[in-house]
Short mmCIF file of C-alpha atoms and ligand atoms in Angstrom, two decimals:
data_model
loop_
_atom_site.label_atom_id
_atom_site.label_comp_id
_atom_site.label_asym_id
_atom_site.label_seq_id
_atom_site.Cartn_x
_atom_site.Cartn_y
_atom_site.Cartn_z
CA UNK A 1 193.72 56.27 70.25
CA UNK A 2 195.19 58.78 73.08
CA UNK A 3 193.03 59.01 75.78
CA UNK A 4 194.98 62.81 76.36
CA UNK A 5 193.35 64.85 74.01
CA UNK A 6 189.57 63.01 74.02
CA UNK A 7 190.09 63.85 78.08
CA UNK A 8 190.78 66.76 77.15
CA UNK A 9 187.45 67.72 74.88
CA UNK A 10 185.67 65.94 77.58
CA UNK A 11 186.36 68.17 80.42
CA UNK A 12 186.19 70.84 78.27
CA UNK A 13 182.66 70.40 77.19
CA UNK A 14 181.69 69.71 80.96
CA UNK A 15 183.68 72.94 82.07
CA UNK A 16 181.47 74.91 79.13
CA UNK A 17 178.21 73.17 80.29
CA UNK A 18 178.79 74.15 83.92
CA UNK A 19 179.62 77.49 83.19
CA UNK A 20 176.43 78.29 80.76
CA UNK A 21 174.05 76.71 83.16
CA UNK A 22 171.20 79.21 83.98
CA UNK A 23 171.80 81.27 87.09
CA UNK A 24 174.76 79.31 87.94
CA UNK A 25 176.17 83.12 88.55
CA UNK A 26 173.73 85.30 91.02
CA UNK A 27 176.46 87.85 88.60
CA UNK A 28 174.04 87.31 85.99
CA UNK A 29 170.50 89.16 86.10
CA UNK A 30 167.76 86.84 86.96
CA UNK A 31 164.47 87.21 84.30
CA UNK A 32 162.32 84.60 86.05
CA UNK A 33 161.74 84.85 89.44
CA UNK A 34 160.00 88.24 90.93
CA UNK A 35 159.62 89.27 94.42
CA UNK A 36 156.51 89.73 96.52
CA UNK A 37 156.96 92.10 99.63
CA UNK A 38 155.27 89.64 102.11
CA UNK A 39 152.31 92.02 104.23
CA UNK A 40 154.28 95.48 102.56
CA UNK A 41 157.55 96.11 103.07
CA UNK A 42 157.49 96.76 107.07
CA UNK A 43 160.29 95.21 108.36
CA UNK A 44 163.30 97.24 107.24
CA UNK A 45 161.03 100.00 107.03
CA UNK A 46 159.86 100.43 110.92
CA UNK A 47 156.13 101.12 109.51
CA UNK A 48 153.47 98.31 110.99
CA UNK A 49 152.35 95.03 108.58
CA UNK A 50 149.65 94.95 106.57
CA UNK A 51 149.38 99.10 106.66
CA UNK A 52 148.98 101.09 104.03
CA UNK A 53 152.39 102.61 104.74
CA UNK A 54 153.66 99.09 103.71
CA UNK A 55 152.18 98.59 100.69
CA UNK A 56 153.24 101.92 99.67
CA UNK A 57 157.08 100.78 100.46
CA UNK A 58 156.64 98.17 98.50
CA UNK A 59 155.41 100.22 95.78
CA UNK A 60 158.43 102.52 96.21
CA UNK A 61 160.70 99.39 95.78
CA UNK A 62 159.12 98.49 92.73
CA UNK A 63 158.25 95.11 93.85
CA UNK A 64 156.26 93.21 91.76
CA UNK A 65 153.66 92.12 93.78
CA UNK A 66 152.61 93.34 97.88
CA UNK A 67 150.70 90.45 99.56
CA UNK A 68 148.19 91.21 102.49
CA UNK A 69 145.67 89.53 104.53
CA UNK A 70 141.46 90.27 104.67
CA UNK A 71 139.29 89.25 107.53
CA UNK A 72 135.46 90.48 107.67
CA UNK A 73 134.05 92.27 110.57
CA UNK A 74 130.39 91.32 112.37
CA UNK A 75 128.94 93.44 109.86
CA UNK A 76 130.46 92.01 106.82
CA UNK A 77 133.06 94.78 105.79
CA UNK A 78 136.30 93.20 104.73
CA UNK A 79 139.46 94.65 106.87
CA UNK A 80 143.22 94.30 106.01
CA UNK A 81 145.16 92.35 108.99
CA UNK A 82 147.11 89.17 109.81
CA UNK A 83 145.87 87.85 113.01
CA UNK A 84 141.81 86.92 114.08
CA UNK A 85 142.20 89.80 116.67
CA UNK A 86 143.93 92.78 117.30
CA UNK A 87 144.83 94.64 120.55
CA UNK A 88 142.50 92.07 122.04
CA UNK A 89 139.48 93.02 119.74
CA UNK A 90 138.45 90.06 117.48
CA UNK A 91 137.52 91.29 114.16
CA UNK A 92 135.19 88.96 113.11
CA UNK A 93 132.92 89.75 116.26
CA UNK A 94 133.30 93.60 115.77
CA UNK A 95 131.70 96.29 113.66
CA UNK A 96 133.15 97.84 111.48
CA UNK A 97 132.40 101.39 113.09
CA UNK A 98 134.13 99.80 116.15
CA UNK A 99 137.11 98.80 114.41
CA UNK A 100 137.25 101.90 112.32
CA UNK A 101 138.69 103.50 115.71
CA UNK A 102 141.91 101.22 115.54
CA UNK A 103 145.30 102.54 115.52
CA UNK A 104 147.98 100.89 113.92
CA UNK A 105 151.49 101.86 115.87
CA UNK A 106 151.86 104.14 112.97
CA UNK A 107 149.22 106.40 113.50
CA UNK A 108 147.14 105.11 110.46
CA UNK A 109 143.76 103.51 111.33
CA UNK A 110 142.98 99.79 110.19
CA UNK A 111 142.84 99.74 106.78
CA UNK A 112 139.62 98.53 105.23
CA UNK A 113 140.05 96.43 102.23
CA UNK A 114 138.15 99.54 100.19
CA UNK A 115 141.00 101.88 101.52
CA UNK A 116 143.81 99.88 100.77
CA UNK A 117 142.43 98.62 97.44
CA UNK A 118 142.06 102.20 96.89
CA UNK A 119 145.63 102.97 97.91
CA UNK A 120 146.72 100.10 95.65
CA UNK A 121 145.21 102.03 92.36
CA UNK A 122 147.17 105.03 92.85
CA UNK A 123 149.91 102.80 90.84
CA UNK A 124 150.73 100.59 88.38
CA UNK A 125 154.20 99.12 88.95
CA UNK A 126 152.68 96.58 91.73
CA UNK A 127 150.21 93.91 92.62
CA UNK A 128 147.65 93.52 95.01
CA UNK A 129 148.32 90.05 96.43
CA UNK A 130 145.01 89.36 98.49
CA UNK A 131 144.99 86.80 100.80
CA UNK A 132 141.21 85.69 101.90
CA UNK A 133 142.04 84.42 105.40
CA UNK A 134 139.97 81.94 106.50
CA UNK A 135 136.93 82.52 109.05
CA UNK A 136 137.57 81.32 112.77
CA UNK A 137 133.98 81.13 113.28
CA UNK A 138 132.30 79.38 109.69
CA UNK A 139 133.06 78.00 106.53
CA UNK A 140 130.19 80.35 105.31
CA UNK A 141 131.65 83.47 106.79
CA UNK A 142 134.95 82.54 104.69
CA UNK A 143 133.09 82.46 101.41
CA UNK A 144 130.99 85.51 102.37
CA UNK A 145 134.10 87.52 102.77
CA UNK A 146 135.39 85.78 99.24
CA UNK A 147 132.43 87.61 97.47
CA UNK A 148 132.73 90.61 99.28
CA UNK A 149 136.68 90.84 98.20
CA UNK A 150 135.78 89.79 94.54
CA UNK A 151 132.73 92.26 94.36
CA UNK A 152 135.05 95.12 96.34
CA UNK A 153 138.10 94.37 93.72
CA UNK A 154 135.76 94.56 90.61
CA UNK A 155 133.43 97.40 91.93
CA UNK A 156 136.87 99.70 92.46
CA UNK A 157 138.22 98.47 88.83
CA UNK A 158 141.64 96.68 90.77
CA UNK A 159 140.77 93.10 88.93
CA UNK A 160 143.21 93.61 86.21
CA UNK A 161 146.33 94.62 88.77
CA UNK A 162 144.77 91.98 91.61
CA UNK A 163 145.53 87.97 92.26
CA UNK A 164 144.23 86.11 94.84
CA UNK A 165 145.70 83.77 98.20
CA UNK A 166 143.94 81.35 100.16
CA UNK A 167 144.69 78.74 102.49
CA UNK A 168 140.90 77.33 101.94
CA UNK A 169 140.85 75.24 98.53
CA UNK A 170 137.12 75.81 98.83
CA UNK A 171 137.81 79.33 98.97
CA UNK A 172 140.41 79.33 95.56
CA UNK A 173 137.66 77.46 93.62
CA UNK A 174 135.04 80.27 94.84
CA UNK A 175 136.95 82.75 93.43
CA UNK A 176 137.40 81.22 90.23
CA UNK A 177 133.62 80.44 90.42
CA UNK A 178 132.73 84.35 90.77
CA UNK A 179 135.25 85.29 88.32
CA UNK A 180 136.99 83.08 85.97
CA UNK A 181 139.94 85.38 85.08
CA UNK A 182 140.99 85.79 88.16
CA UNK A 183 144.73 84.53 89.34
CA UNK A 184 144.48 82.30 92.26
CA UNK A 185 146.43 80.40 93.94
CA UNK A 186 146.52 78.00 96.97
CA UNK A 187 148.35 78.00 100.29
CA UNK A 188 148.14 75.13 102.03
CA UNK A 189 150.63 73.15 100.80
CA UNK A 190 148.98 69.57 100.13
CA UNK A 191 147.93 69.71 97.25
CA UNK A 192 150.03 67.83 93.95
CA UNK A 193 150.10 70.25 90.73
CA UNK A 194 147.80 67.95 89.09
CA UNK A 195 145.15 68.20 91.73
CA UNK A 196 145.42 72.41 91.50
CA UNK A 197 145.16 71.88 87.75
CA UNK A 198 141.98 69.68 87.76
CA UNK A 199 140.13 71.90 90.57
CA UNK A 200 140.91 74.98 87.60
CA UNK A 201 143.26 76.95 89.51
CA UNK A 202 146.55 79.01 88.72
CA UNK A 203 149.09 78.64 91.04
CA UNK A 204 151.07 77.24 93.93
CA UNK A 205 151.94 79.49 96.57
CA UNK A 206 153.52 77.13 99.33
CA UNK A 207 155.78 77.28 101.92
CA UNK A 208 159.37 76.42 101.10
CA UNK A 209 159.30 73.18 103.11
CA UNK A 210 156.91 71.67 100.98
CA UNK A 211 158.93 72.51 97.79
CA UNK A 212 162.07 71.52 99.19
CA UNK A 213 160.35 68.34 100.09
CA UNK A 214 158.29 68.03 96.78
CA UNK A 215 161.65 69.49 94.20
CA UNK A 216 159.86 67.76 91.47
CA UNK A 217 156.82 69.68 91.62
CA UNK A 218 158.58 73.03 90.60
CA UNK A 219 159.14 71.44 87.44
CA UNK A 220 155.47 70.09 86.57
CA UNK A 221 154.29 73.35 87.66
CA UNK A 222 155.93 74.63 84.98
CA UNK A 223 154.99 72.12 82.32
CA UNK A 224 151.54 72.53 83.94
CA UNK A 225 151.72 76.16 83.27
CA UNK A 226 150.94 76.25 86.99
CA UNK A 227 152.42 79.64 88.63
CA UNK A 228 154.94 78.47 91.78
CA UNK A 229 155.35 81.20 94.38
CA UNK A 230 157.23 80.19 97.23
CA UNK A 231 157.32 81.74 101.15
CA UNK A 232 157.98 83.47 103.27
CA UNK A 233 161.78 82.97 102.03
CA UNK A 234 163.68 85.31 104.36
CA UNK A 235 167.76 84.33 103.79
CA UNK A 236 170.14 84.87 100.82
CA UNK A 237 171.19 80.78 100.85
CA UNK A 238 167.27 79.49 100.49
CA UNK A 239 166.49 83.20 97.89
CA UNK A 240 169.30 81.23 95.83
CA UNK A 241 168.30 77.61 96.15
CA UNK A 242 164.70 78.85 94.60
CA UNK A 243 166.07 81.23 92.38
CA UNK A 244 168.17 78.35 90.65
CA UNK A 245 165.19 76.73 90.07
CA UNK A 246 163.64 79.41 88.73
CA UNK A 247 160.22 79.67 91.19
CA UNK A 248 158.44 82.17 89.45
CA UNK A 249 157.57 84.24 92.71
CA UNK A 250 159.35 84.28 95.96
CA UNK A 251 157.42 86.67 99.05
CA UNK A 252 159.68 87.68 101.34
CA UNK A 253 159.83 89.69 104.80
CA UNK A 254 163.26 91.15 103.01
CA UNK A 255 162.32 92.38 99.91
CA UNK A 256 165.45 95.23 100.02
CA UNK A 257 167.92 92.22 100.48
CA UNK A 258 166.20 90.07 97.67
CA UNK A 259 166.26 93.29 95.51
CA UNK A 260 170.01 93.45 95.84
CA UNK A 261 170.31 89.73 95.37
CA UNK A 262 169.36 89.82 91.76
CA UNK A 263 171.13 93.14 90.87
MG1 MG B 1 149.24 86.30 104.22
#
C-alpha cells in the first residue's frame, strides 16, 4: 500500500479533530463557564468593595453572580465587608449602632447584610454570592452568624437568587443543615471532590493554584455533578486556561475584561 494517501487521511482527521475541539477558538462563544464579579465590580469602576455601589455594577454588567463577604457585629447583626476591621474599628467587637456610622470612601454607609440583600432583590439577572467569613474570635460566633445569614436570606425571600461561600467546612455543612436546598460551596482548597460530595455539599470554589495543581479534579467535579468555581482569576492567559476546561464559574476582580473575553 502507499503510505501517501493513508498520511494523508491521517493528518487530515487530526487537523479536523484539532480544529472542532471545544473552545479551541476564544472566536467561538463560550456556554459553560459564567463570571462572578469578585466583592462587586469596584475595580474598574472607582466605587469601594463590597458596597452596594458594586454589586449594583455588577448587576449593570449582567454578571451572573456578585460575591461578597459577612462578618457579625458584638450585637449579632451581620455586616457586608472583607477585612475583621475597618478604619481601625473591629467589627466583631462593635455594635451595630456604632458601625452604622461608617463611611465607605463612597459616601455610602456599611452595608448591613439586610441592606444589601435588599439591594440584591431589586433584580433578577444576578446572584448573591455570600461568603460567611469566618469569626476571629469563636467557632460559635461563625455558626451564629451562619444562622443569622440563612434566617436574613429566607426572612427577605433572596433564597431562590442566593448561594453560599465559606472557608469553614463546618460552616458549608451548617448551611446545608439549616436549609437543604441551599448552594454551597467550600473555599479552602483541601478538600478532594469526593470528600465535598460525602459531607453533602455543592461545589468547589478554590483558588486557581489548587486546580492547577489538582487538573484532574475539574473533571470529577463534573462527573460528581460537583459545581467548580475558580478565583480570584484576574489575567486573560489563566481566564483561558480555565475556560478550556470549562470551570463552570470563574470570580474575577475584572469582570469587564472577562466579559469581553467571551464575546
Ligand atoms: Mg470573599
Amino acid at each position: 500500500m502507499n503510505p501517501a494517501p493513508f498520511k494523508f487521511i491521517i493528518s487530515s482527521l487530526l487537523l479536523c479533530l484539532l480544529i472542532t475541539r471545544p473552545n479551541e477558538s476564544m472566536g467561538q462563544k463560550n456556554i459553560t463557564t459564567r463570571i462572578i464579579a469578585h466583592r462587586g465590580a469596584w475595580k474598574n469602576t472607582g466605587v469601594p468593595e463590597n458596597s452596594i455601589a458594586s454589586l449594583k455594577h455588577a448587576i449593570r454588567l449582567n454578571c451572573w453572580g456578585s460575591e461578597f463577604d459577612v462578618h457579625i457585629s458584638s450585637d449579632s447583626v451581620p455586616f457586608v465587608l472583607h477585612d475583621h476591621t475597618i478604619q481601625g474599628i473591629h467589627i466583631e467587637k462593635t455594635t451595630a449602632a456604632e458601625l452604622s456610622k461608617i463611611k465607605l470612601s463612597n459616601g455610602e454607609p456599611l452595608p448591613t447584610l439586610e441592606s444589601y440583600l435588599k439591594a440584591g432583590k431589586s433584580q433578577n439577572i444576578t446572584r448573591l454570592i455570600l461568603e460567611i467569613k469566618s469569626s476571629s474570635i469563636s467557632r460559635e460566633r461563625s455558626l451564629a452568624l451562619t444562622k443569622k445569614c440563612v434566617e436574613m436570606v429566607h426572612k427577605l425571600n433572596v433564597a431562590f437568587m442566593t448561594e453560599y461561600i465559606a472557608f469553614d467546612f463546618d460552616v458549608c455543612k451548617k448551611v446545608k443543615e439549616l436549609d437543604p436546598s441551599a448552594t454551597v460551596s467550600y473555599l479552602e482548597g483541601d478538600k478532594s471532590p469526593d470528600e465535598i460530595k460525602k459531607a453533602g455539599l455543592d461545589g468547589l470554589d478554590y483558588h486557581y493554584s489548587v486546580f492547577q495543581q489538582h487538573e484532574d479534579w475539574l473533571k470529577i467535579s463534573k462527573k460528581k455533578k460537583l459545581i467548580t468555581n475558580v478565583w480570584t482569576v484576574n489575567e486573560e492567559e489563566m481566564m483561558r486556561w480555565f475556560i478550556d476546561r470549562t470551570v463552570n464559574f470563574i470570580t474575577t476582580n475584572e469582570p469587564e475584561k472577562l466579559i469581553e473575553l467571551m464575546k
